[in-house]
XYZ file of C-alpha atoms in Angstrom:
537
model
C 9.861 35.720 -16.359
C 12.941 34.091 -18.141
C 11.044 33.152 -21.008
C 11.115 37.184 -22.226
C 14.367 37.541 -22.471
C 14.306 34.411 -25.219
C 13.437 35.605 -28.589
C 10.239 34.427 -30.378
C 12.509 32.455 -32.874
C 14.436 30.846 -30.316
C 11.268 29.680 -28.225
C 10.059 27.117 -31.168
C 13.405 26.317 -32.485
C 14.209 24.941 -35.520
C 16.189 21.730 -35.623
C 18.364 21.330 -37.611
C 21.266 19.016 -37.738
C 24.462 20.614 -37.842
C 28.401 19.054 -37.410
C 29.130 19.405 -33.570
C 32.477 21.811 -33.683
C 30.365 24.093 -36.418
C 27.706 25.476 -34.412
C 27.810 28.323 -32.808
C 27.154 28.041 -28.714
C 25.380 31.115 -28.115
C 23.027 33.337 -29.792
C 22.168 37.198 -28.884
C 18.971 37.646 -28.214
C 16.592 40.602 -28.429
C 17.026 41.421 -25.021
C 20.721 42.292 -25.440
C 21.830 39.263 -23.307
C 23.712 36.414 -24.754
C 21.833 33.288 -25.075
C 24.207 29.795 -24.719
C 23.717 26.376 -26.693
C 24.305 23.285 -26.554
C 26.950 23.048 -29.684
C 24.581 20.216 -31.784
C 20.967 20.018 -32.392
C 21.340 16.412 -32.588
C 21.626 13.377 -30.218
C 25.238 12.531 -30.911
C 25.043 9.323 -28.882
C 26.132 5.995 -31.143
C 23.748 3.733 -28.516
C 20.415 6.177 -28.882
C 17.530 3.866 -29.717
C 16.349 6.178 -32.816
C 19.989 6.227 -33.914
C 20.137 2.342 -33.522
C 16.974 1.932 -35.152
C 16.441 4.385 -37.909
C 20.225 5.285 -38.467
C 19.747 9.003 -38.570
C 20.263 11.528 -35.830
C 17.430 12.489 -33.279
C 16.601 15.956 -33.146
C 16.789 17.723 -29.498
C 14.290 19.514 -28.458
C 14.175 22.737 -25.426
C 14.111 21.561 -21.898
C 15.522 24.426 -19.780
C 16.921 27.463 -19.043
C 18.591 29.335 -16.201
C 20.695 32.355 -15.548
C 24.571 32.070 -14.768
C 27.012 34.552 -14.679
C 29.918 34.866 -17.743
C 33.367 36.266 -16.267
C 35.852 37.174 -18.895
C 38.887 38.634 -19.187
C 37.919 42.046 -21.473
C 34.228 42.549 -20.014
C 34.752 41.321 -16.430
C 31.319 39.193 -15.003
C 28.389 39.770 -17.198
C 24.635 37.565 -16.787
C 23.919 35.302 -19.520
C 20.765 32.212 -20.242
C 22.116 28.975 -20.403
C 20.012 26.760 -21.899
C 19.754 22.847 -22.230
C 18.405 20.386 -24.626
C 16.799 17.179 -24.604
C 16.798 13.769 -26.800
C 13.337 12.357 -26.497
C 14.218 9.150 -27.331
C 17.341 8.628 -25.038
C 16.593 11.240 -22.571
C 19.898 12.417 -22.487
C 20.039 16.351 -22.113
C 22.661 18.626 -23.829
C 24.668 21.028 -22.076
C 27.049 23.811 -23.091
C 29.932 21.619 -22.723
C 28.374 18.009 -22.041
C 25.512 15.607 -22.584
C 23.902 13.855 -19.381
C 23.123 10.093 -19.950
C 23.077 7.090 -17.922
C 25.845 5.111 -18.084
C 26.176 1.290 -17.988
C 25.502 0.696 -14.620
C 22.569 3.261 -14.786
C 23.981 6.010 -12.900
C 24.000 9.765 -14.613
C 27.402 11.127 -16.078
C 28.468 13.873 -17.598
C 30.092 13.279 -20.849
C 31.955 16.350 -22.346
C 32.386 16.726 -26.071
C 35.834 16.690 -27.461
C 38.327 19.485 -28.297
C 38.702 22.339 -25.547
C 35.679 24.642 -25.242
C 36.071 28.337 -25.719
C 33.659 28.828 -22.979
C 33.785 26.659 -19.750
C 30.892 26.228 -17.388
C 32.585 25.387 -14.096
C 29.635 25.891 -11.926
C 25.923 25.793 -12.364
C 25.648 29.612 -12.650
C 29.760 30.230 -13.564
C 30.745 29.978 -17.306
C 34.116 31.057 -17.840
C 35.470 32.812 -20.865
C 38.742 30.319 -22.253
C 41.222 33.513 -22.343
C 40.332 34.241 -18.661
C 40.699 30.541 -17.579
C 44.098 30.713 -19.616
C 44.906 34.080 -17.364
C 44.508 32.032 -14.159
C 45.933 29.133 -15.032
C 49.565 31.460 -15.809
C 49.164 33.345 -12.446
C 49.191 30.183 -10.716
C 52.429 28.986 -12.990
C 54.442 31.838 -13.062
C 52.889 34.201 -10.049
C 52.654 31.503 -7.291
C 49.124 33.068 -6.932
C 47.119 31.096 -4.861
C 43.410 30.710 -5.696
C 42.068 32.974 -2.986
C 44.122 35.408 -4.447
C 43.742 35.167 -7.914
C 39.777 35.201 -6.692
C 40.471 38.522 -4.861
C 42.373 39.951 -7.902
C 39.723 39.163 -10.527
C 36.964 40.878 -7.857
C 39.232 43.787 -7.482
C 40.496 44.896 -10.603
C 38.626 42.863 -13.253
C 34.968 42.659 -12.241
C 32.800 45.667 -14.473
C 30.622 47.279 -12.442
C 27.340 45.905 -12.085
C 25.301 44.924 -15.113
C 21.744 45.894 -16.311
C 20.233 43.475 -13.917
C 18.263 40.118 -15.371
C 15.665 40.255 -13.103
C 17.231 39.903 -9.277
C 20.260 37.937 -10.852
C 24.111 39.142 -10.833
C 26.887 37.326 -10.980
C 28.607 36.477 -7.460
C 31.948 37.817 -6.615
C 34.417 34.936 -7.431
C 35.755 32.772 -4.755
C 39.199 30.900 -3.947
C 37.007 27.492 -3.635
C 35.585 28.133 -7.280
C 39.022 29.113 -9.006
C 40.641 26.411 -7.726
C 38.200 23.866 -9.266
C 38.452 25.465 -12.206
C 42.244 25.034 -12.587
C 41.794 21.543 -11.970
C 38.442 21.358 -14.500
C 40.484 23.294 -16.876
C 43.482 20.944 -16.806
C 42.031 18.067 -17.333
C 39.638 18.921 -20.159
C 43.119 20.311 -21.678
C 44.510 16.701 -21.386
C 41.338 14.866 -23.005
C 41.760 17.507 -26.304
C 45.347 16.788 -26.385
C 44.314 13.145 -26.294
C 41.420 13.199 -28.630
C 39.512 11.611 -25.584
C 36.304 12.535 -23.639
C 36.428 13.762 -20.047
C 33.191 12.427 -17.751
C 32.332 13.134 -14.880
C 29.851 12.038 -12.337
C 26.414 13.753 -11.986
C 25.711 12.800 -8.694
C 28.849 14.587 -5.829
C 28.932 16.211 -3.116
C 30.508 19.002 -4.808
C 32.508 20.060 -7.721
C 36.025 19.324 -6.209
C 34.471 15.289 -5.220
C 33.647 15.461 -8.982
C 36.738 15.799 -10.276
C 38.383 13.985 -7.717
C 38.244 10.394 -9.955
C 39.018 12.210 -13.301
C 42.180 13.713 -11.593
C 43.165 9.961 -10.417
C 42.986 9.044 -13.524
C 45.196 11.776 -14.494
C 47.819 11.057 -12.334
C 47.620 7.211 -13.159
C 48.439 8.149 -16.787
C 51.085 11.043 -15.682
C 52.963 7.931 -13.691
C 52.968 5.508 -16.915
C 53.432 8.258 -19.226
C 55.773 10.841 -17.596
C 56.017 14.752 -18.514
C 55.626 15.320 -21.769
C 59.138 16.722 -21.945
C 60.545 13.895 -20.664
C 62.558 12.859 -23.793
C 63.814 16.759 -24.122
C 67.216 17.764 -25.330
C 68.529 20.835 -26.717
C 72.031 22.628 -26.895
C 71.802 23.714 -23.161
C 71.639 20.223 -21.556
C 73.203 17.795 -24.616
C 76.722 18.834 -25.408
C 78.738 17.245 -28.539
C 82.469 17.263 -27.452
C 85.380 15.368 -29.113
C 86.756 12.355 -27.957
C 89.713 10.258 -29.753
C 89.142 12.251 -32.502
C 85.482 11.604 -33.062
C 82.340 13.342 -32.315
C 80.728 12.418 -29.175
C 77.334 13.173 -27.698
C 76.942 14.160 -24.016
C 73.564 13.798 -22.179
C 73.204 15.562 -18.471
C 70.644 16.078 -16.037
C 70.499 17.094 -12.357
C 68.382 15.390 -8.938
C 67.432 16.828 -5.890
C 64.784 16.655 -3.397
C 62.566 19.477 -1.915
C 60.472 19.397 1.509
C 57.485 20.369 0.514
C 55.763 17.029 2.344
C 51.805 17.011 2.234
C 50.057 15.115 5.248
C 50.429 11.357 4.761
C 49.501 8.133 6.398
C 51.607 7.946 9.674
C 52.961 4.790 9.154
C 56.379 4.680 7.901
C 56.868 4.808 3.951
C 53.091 3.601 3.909
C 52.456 5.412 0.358
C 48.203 4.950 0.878
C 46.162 7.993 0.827
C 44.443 9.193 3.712
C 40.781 9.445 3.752
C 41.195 12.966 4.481
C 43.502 15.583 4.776
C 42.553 15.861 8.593
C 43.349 12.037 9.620
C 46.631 10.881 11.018
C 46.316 6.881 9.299
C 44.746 5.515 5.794
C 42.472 3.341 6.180
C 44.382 0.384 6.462
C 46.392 1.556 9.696
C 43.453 3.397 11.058
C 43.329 0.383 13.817
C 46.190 2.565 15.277
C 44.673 5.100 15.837
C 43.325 3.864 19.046
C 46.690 2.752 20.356
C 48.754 5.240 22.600
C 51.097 7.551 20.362
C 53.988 6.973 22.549
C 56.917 5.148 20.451
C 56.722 1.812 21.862
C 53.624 1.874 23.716
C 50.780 -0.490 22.694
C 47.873 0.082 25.282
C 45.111 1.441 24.312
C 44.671 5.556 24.388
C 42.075 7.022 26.357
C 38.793 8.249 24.501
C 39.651 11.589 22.910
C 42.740 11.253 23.530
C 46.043 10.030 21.647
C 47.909 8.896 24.825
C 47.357 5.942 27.558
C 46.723 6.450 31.143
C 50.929 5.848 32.246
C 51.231 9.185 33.608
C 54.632 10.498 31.941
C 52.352 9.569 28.558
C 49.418 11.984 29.718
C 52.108 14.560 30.544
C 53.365 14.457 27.161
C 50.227 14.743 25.662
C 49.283 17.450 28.263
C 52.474 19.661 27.050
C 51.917 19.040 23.473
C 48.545 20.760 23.811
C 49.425 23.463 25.638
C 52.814 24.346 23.342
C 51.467 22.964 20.313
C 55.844 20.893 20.242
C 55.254 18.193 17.827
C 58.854 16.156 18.272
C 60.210 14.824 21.922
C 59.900 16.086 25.305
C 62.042 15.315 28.328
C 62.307 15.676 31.694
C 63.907 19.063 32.637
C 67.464 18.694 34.462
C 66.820 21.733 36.186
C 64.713 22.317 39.405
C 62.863 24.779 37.586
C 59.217 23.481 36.225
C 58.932 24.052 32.301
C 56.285 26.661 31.645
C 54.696 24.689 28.829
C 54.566 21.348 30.896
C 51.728 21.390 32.940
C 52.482 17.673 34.724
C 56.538 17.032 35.216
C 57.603 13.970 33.495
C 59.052 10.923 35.629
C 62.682 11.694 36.274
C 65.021 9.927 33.883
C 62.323 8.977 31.556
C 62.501 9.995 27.433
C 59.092 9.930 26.248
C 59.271 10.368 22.024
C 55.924 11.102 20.423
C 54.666 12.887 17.639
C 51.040 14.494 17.702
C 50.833 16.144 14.967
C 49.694 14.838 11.272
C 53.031 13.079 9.697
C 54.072 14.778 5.966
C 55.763 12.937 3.192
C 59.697 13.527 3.341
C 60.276 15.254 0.318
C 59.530 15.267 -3.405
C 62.415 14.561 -5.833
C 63.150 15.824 -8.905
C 64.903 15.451 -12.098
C 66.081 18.325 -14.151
C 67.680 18.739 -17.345
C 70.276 21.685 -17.101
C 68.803 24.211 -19.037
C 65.457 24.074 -16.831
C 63.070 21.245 -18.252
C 61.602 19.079 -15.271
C 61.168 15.604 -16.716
C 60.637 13.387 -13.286
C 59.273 14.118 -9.952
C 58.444 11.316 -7.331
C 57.234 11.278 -3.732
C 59.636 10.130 -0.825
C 57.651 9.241 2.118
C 60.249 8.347 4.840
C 64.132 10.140 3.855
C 65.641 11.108 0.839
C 67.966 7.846 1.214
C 70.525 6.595 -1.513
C 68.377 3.385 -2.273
C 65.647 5.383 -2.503
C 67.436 8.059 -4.717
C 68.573 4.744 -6.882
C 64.964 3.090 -7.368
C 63.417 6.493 -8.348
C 66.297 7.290 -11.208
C 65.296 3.921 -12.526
C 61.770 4.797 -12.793
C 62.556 8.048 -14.439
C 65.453 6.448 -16.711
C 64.113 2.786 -17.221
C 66.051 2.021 -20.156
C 70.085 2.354 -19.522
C 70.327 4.285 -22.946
C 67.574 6.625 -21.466
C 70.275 7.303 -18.440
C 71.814 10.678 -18.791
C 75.900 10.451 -18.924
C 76.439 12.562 -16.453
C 74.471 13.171 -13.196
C 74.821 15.629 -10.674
C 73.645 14.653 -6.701
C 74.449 16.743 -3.922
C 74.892 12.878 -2.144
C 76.606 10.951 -5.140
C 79.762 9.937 -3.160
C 77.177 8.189 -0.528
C 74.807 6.687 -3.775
C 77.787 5.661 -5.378
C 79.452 3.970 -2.536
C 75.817 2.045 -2.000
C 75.717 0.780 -5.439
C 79.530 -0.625 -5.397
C 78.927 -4.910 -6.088
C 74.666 -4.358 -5.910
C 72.934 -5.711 -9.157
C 71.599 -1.945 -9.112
C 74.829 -0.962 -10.696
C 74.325 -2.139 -13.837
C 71.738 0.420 -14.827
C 74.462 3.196 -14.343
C 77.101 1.506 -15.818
C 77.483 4.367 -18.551
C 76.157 7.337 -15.829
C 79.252 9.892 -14.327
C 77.624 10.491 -10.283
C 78.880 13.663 -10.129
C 78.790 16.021 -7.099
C 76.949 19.661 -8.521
C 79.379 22.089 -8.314
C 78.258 24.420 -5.286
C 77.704 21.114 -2.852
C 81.309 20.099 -3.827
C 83.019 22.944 -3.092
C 80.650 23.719 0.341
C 79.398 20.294 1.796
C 82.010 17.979 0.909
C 85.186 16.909 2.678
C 88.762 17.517 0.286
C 89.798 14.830 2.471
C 87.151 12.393 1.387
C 89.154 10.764 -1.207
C 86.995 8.480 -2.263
C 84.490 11.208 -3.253
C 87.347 13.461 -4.493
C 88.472 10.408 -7.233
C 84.860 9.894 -8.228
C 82.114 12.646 -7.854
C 84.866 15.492 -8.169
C 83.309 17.461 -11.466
C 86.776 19.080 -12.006
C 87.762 15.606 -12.238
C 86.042 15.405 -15.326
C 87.631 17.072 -18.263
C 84.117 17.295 -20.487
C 82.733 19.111 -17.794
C 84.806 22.345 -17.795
C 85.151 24.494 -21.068
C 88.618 25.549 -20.937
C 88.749 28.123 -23.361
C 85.790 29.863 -22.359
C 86.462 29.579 -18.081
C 83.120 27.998 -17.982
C 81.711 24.602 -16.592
C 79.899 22.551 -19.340
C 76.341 22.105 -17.686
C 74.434 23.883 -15.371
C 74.706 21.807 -12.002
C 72.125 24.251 -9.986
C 69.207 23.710 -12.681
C 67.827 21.425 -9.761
C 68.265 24.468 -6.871
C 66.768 26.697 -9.483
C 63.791 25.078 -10.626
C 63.376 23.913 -6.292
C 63.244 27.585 -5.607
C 60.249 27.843 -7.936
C 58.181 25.268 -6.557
C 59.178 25.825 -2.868
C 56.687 28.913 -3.530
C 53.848 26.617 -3.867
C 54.824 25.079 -0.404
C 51.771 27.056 1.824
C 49.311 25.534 -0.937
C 50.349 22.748 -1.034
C 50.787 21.337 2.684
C 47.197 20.909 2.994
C 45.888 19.344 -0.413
C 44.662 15.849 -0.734
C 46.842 12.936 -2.368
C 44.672 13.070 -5.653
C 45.049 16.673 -5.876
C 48.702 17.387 -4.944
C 49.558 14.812 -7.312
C 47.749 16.419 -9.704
C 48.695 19.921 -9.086
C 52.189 19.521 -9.453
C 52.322 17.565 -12.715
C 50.099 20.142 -14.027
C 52.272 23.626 -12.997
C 55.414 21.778 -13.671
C 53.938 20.483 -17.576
C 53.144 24.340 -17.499
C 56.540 25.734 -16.767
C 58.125 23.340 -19.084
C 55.928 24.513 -21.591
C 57.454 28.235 -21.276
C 60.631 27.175 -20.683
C 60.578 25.415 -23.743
C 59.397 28.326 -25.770
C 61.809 30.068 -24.234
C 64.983 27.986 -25.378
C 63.552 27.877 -28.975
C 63.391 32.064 -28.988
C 67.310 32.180 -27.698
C 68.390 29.409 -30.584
C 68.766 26.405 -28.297
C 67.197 24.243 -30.805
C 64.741 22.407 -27.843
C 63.167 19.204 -29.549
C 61.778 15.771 -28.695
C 64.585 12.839 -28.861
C 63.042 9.486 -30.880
C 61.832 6.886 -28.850
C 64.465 4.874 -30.938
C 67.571 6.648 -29.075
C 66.774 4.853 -25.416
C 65.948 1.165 -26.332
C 68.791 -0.899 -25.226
C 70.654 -3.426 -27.433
């Protein structure tokens, strides 16, 4: 029986009320296994009917218990009783880190209690030690570990052998599924503490990760209004003061680029609506199309099960894409000889162009101070064009004062040349497009003259240091900090909208975070600029 391993003191507890970040969360009990709380003894709901009527706090009282297993990062997985209170006159019960009530359309949430918990129950029978969720959370940042791996790790090296047992419980063997919600868990109760704000949740989901899923929405809603935290960064690696006519003169720079590391997407082009699962090939406004024949150009309807019509060069296609598992074009074969992987010969002379697999955004583009700091990242569904390029530099720079002086594009001759006598122009009225350094000197024409005059960076005096042989700004930041987060790219290419969203704000606010610290221990003086600095006149 449970109820042995709870102390006699324990079983008629004594209520008492106590401030909520004061009270200890667990207990040991006689038995030698840790006992966890609810941190209050106390209904702290403002609309409780004894709060509302006799202004005082109700007094829980015991509901339940249950085993669950506590990992950690000293004492690897170790069983502990979690137990659960109850507020008579609300009915809402107390957990270790939230209170279930009804909300005000009558449906049960889960209301966590401010500040970050130093012990995290992720699962019903999981409760993870804060340090250990803090281990994970830098494995994924700086290892590239994926979930499954960091799962594997844990089991491997970290896991104590097994525990006195609490009756036929022991704590599972962690899994890929349950580390990944608990990055994502993790995260966002980090975001609520730094916002002095409550996370809830759902009670009622199919799982944990279609818990989170509107939380993380939310998250990413507020990321897109709010940008990285280190958006307004500057320190001596990417601001420069240089003299010009005599005076001192202040000299922003930051560097774009774009990265293919698409995630499946609605096959429309540039439709930017998420797909109502990471398996389907439309959202659910297109889905119509997906009974119409996949052939470019064909409308008639495609055969049940199947993406293609009955025109036979169509089922041929579709025929050789399932047998090769080609995603892009097929033709007929000039030669005699009968393609191996096309098991019905297309018509002579006819160019059948179809794509069967699941379509992937185009890339994801990124802006990045030179000494490392990612402040902008934005998703390019159909090509990394120059309008597109121009839009998503306004959303990052809105303000003109907030655009850097100087910009480095591996493609600013062509985004220069599209912005000559366009209104667009205006906002980079005081922004050098230069060409980075290495794409100059291996991608671009000397005989373009036009790019030579303007996107030339030795054509810029402020950007070379003569005396010490030494260009001003690091142009490559954006190659560098690309071939950090291609190593996400097998995790990535099969997560949800919500969550790849969400995934990438949250390593990236991660690695700025120890880049940051970084800069300040080598004396690069990394601070916050005033919101002041980027209004416009």
């Amino acid at each position: 029986m449970l109820s042995t391993f709870l102390p006699k003191r324990l079983k008629t507890l004594t209520l008492v009320t106590h401030h909520l970040i004061h009270l200890p969360i667990y207990t040991h009990a006689l038995s030698g296994f840790e006992h966890f709380y609810p941190p209050t003894r106390v209904c702290i709901r403002d609309d409780c009917p004894h709060y509302l009527q006799h202004h005082t706090r109700a007094r829980l009282t015991f509901r339940n218990q249950h085993y669950a297993g506590l990992y950690t990062l000293g004492h690897g997985a170790v069983p502990v009783i979690l137990h659960s209170l109850r507020c008579r006159a609300c009915s809402a019960t107390y957990h270790l880190n939230y209170f279930r009530a009804n909300d005000s359309l009558g449906d049960q949430a889960r209301i966590y209690y401010g500040g970050q918990p130093h012990v995290i129950q992720a699962e019903k029978h999981m409760v993870f030690e804060d340090r250990l969720c803090h281990l994970f959370r830098s494995q994924t940042v700086h290892a590239h570990a994926s979930a499954s791996a960091i799962a594997e790790i844990f089991n491997a090296s970290m896991a104590s052998p097994p525990a006195p047992s609490l009756g036929a419980f022991q704590p599972a063997p962690l899994r890929g599924e349950s580390i990944a919600d608990l990055f994502d868990l993790y995260s966002l109760l980090l975001h609520h503490s730094k916002q002095g704000t409550n996370l809830r949740l759902p009670e009622m989901a199919l799982n944990q990760a279609d818990r989170l899923r509107d939380a993380m929405q939310q998250r990413n809603i507020f990321m897109s209004q709010n940008g990285q935290p280190q958006w307004a960064h500057t320190c001596s690696e990417c601001t420069k003061v240089i003299e010009r006519n005599g005076k001192p003169h202040v000299l922003t720079c930051a560097v774009t680029d774009g990265l293919a590391i698409g995630r499946p997407c609605c096959r429309v082009h540039n439709c930017a609506l998420p797909l109502p699962t990471p398996k389907a090939r439309y959202c659910l406004t297109h889905a119509h199309l997906d009974a119409i024949c996949i052939v470019q150009g064909c409308g008639a309807p495609a055969r049940s099960g199947m993406q293609t019509c009955e025109e036979p060069a169509h089922v041929a296609r579709e025929d050789a894409y399932r047998s090769s598992g080609q995603t892009q074009e097929t033709t007929q074969p000039t030669s005699k000889k009968r393609r191996r992987d096309v098991p019905h010969p297309l018509p002579p002379g006819k160019k059948v162009r179809a794509q069967f697999g699941r379509h992937r955004t185009h890339n994801e583009q990124f802006v990045v101070r030179p000494c490392g700091v990612i402040v902008g990242r934005g998703t390019f569904y159909g090509a990394e064009s120059v309008s597109s390029v121009a839009k998503f530099l306004k959303s990052i720079f809105p303000m003109i004062r907030s655009m850097p002086q100087v910009l480095f594009f591996d493609n600013s001759c062509s985004l220069r040349r599209w912005l000559q006598d366009r209104p667009e122009a205006a906002h980079f009225k005081n922004t050098a497009l230069v060409v980075d350094v290495f794409h100059y000197k291996s991608k671009h024409s000397q005989e373009d003259v036009f790019c030579s005059t303007h996107c030339n960076p030795a054509a810029y005096p402020d950007l070379y240091d003569v005396d010490n042989k030494r260009w001003t700004f690091n142009s490559s930041a954006c190659e560098q900090a690309n071939a950090w987060l291609r190593k996400y790219q097998g995790q990535l290419r099969e997560m949800s909208a919500i969550r790849f969203e969400f995934f990438l704000d949250e390593v990236i606010m991660a690695k700025n975070e120890a880049t940051v610290e970084d800069l300040r221990r080598r004396g690069h003086e990394p601070h916050l600029r005033p919101a002041s600095s980027f209004r416009d006149n």
